[in-house]
């Protein structure tokens, strides 16, 4: 059973009295001197993904951008707020915090990917979810065009992993991202976590 709002408030009180005292200095330093994370992570809104828990990271370690299906739009996309929010956060991490690594972390059983699989580009987008999902349709097309090869993976996992590769390739359509990658100041990575086991698979980047 997931925690209720009231339980979260109690949890915070417990944090104040039990965990915070021994980490007060860490909080004070971060809270007064600013952040300097080395890794930018783009992951899904899904409540079952906790990048810090999966990696042992702590407060101040990860700059995290969350959106539906952990997607990075291409530079050709001009679809408004959702696109701008994601790219503004990524740009801040890359240009101002100068992170050295960008990780796209996707996952099994992603509702966003399931929606991508159920949608085609002839379907008119009539709400915000559909508009966002339409941005990811090209990843599904790429998967379809390459799906002749035999795979042990489920169609969902194949589509989700193609979407991660598509996001990594989209990075290179943004001049400010491409120049960082080409000068070896920024490394791109694709990760895929199995929610049922907690195991992360490191994907080989396919451009
Ligand atoms: Zn998801």
Short mmCIF file of C-alpha atoms and ligand atoms in Angstrom, two decimals:
data_model
loop_
_atom_site.label_atom_id
_atom_site.label_comp_id
_atom_site.label_asym_id
_atom_site.label_seq_id
_atom_site.Cartn_x
_atom_site.Cartn_y
_atom_site.Cartn_z
CA UNK A 1 0.00 0.00 0.00
CA UNK A 2 1.44 3.36 -1.03
CA UNK A 3 1.89 6.06 1.61
CA UNK A 4 -0.89 8.57 2.11
CA UNK A 5 -0.33 12.32 2.27
CA UNK A 6 -0.68 12.22 6.05
CA UNK A 7 1.86 9.44 6.29
CA UNK A 8 4.32 11.56 4.32
CA UNK A 9 3.99 14.36 6.87
CA UNK A 10 4.70 11.91 9.68
CA UNK A 11 7.60 10.54 7.69
CA UNK A 12 9.09 14.00 7.45
CA UNK A 13 8.87 14.45 11.22
CA UNK A 14 10.66 11.15 11.63
CA UNK A 15 13.34 12.29 9.18
CA UNK A 16 13.86 15.49 11.19
CA UNK A 17 14.41 13.63 14.44
CA UNK A 18 16.18 10.46 13.31
CA UNK A 19 18.09 10.88 10.02
CA UNK A 20 18.73 14.60 9.70
CA UNK A 21 20.98 15.13 12.75
CA UNK A 22 23.80 12.97 11.38
CA UNK A 23 23.47 14.53 7.92
CA UNK A 24 22.95 18.12 9.02
CA UNK A 25 26.38 19.21 7.79
CA UNK A 26 25.76 17.70 4.34
CA UNK A 27 22.45 19.54 4.08
CA UNK A 28 23.97 22.79 5.33
CA UNK A 29 26.83 22.65 2.83
CA UNK A 30 24.55 21.88 -0.12
CA UNK A 31 21.95 24.38 1.02
CA UNK A 32 24.39 27.26 1.40
CA UNK A 33 27.09 26.57 -1.19
CA UNK A 34 25.02 25.27 -4.09
CA UNK A 35 24.86 22.04 -6.02
CA UNK A 36 27.48 20.47 -8.24
CA UNK A 37 26.10 17.11 -9.40
CA UNK A 38 28.19 15.22 -11.95
CA UNK A 39 25.34 13.23 -13.48
CA UNK A 40 22.14 14.33 -15.20
CA UNK A 41 19.44 11.68 -15.25
CA UNK A 42 16.34 11.79 -17.42
CA UNK A 43 13.83 9.30 -16.15
CA UNK A 44 10.12 8.58 -16.07
CA UNK A 45 7.53 10.06 -13.70
CA UNK A 46 6.66 6.51 -12.67
CA UNK A 47 6.55 6.19 -8.86
CA UNK A 48 8.34 2.85 -9.00
CA UNK A 49 11.62 4.40 -10.15
CA UNK A 50 13.88 5.87 -7.50
CA UNK A 51 17.24 6.68 -9.13
CA UNK A 52 18.89 7.36 -5.78
CA UNK A 53 17.83 4.07 -4.31
CA UNK A 54 18.86 2.15 -7.43
CA UNK A 55 22.34 3.69 -7.49
CA UNK A 56 23.15 4.53 -3.88
CA UNK A 57 23.20 8.22 -4.75
CA UNK A 58 22.47 10.79 -2.06
CA UNK A 59 21.08 14.32 -1.91
CA UNK A 60 23.09 16.56 -4.27
CA UNK A 61 24.40 13.67 -6.39
CA UNK A 62 21.89 13.54 -9.23
CA UNK A 63 20.25 16.27 -11.29
CA UNK A 64 17.00 14.53 -12.21
CA UNK A 65 14.55 15.43 -14.97
CA UNK A 66 11.36 13.43 -14.99
CA UNK A 67 8.76 13.25 -17.72
CA UNK A 68 6.40 10.67 -19.21
CA UNK A 69 8.52 7.84 -20.70
CA UNK A 70 11.88 9.59 -20.00
CA UNK A 71 11.99 11.25 -23.38
CA UNK A 72 14.37 13.85 -24.84
CA UNK A 73 12.75 15.69 -27.77
CA UNK A 74 14.73 16.62 -30.87
CA UNK A 75 15.67 20.19 -31.71
CA UNK A 76 13.06 20.19 -34.47
CA UNK A 77 10.28 19.88 -31.89
CA UNK A 78 8.44 23.08 -31.13
CA UNK A 79 5.48 21.78 -29.22
CA UNK A 80 5.47 24.17 -26.33
CA UNK A 81 5.66 23.95 -22.58
CA UNK A 82 6.29 20.24 -22.02
CA UNK A 83 9.13 20.27 -24.51
CA UNK A 84 10.54 23.53 -23.19
CA UNK A 85 10.50 22.37 -19.57
CA UNK A 86 12.46 19.22 -20.30
CA UNK A 87 14.99 20.97 -22.52
CA UNK A 88 15.40 23.92 -20.12
CA UNK A 89 16.31 21.53 -17.31
CA UNK A 90 18.73 19.57 -19.50
CA UNK A 91 20.33 22.77 -20.78
CA UNK A 92 20.81 24.07 -17.24
CA UNK A 93 22.49 20.83 -16.16
CA UNK A 94 24.74 20.67 -19.22
CA UNK A 95 25.73 24.31 -19.73
CA UNK A 96 25.64 25.70 -16.17
CA UNK A 97 26.25 22.74 -13.86
CA UNK A 98 28.53 21.18 -16.50
CA UNK A 99 27.59 17.59 -15.70
CA UNK A 100 29.93 15.03 -17.23
CA UNK A 101 27.36 12.31 -17.85
CA UNK A 102 23.79 12.21 -19.12
CA UNK A 103 21.79 9.05 -18.41
CA UNK A 104 18.40 8.23 -19.94
CA UNK A 105 16.82 5.75 -17.52
CA UNK A 106 13.84 3.86 -18.92
CA UNK A 107 11.95 0.98 -17.39
CA UNK A 108 9.81 -2.09 -17.90
CA UNK A 109 6.02 -1.71 -17.73
CA UNK A 110 6.16 1.97 -18.74
CA UNK A 111 2.66 3.39 -19.22
CA UNK A 112 4.02 6.05 -21.55
CA UNK A 113 5.60 3.45 -23.82
CA UNK A 114 2.39 1.40 -23.74
CA UNK A 115 0.56 4.53 -24.93
CA UNK A 116 3.12 5.00 -27.71
CA UNK A 117 2.53 1.41 -28.83
CA UNK A 118 -1.24 1.98 -28.89
CA UNK A 119 -1.04 5.26 -30.84
CA UNK A 120 -0.27 6.00 -34.45
CA UNK A 121 0.62 9.33 -35.95
CA UNK A 122 -2.70 9.60 -37.73
CA UNK A 123 -4.43 9.82 -34.36
CA UNK A 124 -5.19 13.48 -33.64
CA UNK A 125 -3.70 14.64 -30.34
CA UNK A 126 -6.54 16.16 -28.34
CA UNK A 127 -4.94 16.47 -24.91
CA UNK A 128 -1.55 17.00 -23.30
CA UNK A 129 -0.76 13.32 -22.84
CA UNK A 130 -1.42 12.57 -26.50
CA UNK A 131 0.65 15.55 -27.63
CA UNK A 132 3.59 14.27 -25.62
CA UNK A 133 3.12 10.69 -26.81
CA UNK A 134 3.11 11.86 -30.44
CA UNK A 135 6.66 13.13 -29.93
CA UNK A 136 7.81 9.57 -29.21
CA UNK A 137 6.07 7.93 -32.20
CA UNK A 138 9.22 8.15 -34.40
CA UNK A 139 10.97 5.84 -31.93
CA UNK A 140 8.24 3.26 -32.49
CA UNK A 141 8.62 3.63 -36.26
CA UNK A 142 12.33 3.01 -35.96
CA UNK A 143 11.65 -0.08 -33.85
CA UNK A 144 9.17 -1.37 -36.48
CA UNK A 145 11.65 -0.79 -39.28
CA UNK A 146 14.31 -2.79 -37.43
CA UNK A 147 12.10 -5.45 -35.86
CA UNK A 148 12.88 -8.10 -38.46
CA UNK A 149 15.67 -9.36 -36.23
CA UNK A 150 14.69 -12.05 -33.74
CA UNK A 151 14.60 -10.87 -30.15
CA UNK A 152 13.95 -12.52 -26.81
CA UNK A 153 12.58 -9.24 -25.49
CA UNK A 154 8.90 -8.41 -25.24
CA UNK A 155 7.56 -5.88 -27.78
CA UNK A 156 7.20 -3.39 -24.92
CA UNK A 157 10.83 -3.75 -23.89
CA UNK A 158 11.99 -3.45 -27.50
CA UNK A 159 9.97 -0.29 -28.05
CA UNK A 160 11.10 1.21 -24.73
CA UNK A 161 14.76 0.55 -25.51
CA UNK A 162 14.40 2.03 -28.98
CA UNK A 163 12.87 5.11 -27.36
CA UNK A 164 15.94 5.43 -25.14
CA UNK A 165 18.22 5.21 -28.18
CA UNK A 166 16.02 7.74 -29.96
CA UNK A 167 16.36 10.17 -27.05
CA UNK A 168 20.14 9.77 -27.04
CA UNK A 169 20.23 10.44 -30.78
CA UNK A 170 17.97 13.46 -30.30
CA UNK A 171 20.62 14.93 -27.99
CA UNK A 172 22.83 15.31 -31.04
CA UNK A 173 20.23 17.50 -32.80
CA UNK A 174 20.77 20.24 -30.20
CA UNK A 175 23.93 22.18 -31.10
CA UNK A 176 24.83 22.95 -27.49
CA UNK A 177 24.52 19.26 -26.55
CA UNK A 178 26.31 17.91 -29.61
CA UNK A 179 29.32 20.19 -29.11
CA UNK A 180 29.73 18.94 -25.52
CA UNK A 181 29.54 15.33 -26.64
CA UNK A 182 31.94 15.81 -29.56
CA UNK A 183 34.49 17.53 -27.31
CA UNK A 184 34.23 14.65 -24.80
CA UNK A 185 32.90 16.92 -22.07
CA UNK A 186 29.65 14.98 -21.90
CA UNK A 187 29.06 11.23 -22.10
CA UNK A 188 25.67 9.82 -23.10
CA UNK A 189 24.28 6.63 -21.58
CA UNK A 190 21.11 4.54 -21.87
CA UNK A 191 19.93 2.47 -18.91
CA UNK A 192 16.92 0.18 -18.67
CA UNK A 193 15.67 -1.02 -15.30
CA UNK A 194 13.51 -4.08 -14.73
CA UNK A 195 11.03 -2.90 -12.12
CA UNK A 196 10.35 -6.45 -11.00
CA UNK A 197 13.98 -7.19 -10.13
CA UNK A 198 15.57 -3.75 -9.64
CA UNK A 199 18.36 -4.75 -12.07
CA UNK A 200 19.66 -2.11 -14.46
CA UNK A 201 20.77 -3.08 -17.96
CA UNK A 202 23.35 -0.75 -19.54
CA UNK A 203 22.40 -0.28 -23.20
CA UNK A 204 24.94 -0.01 -25.92
CA UNK A 205 24.48 3.33 -27.67
CA UNK A 206 23.33 2.85 -31.26
CA UNK A 207 23.35 6.01 -33.34
ZN1 LIG B 1 7.39 5.12 -17.48
#
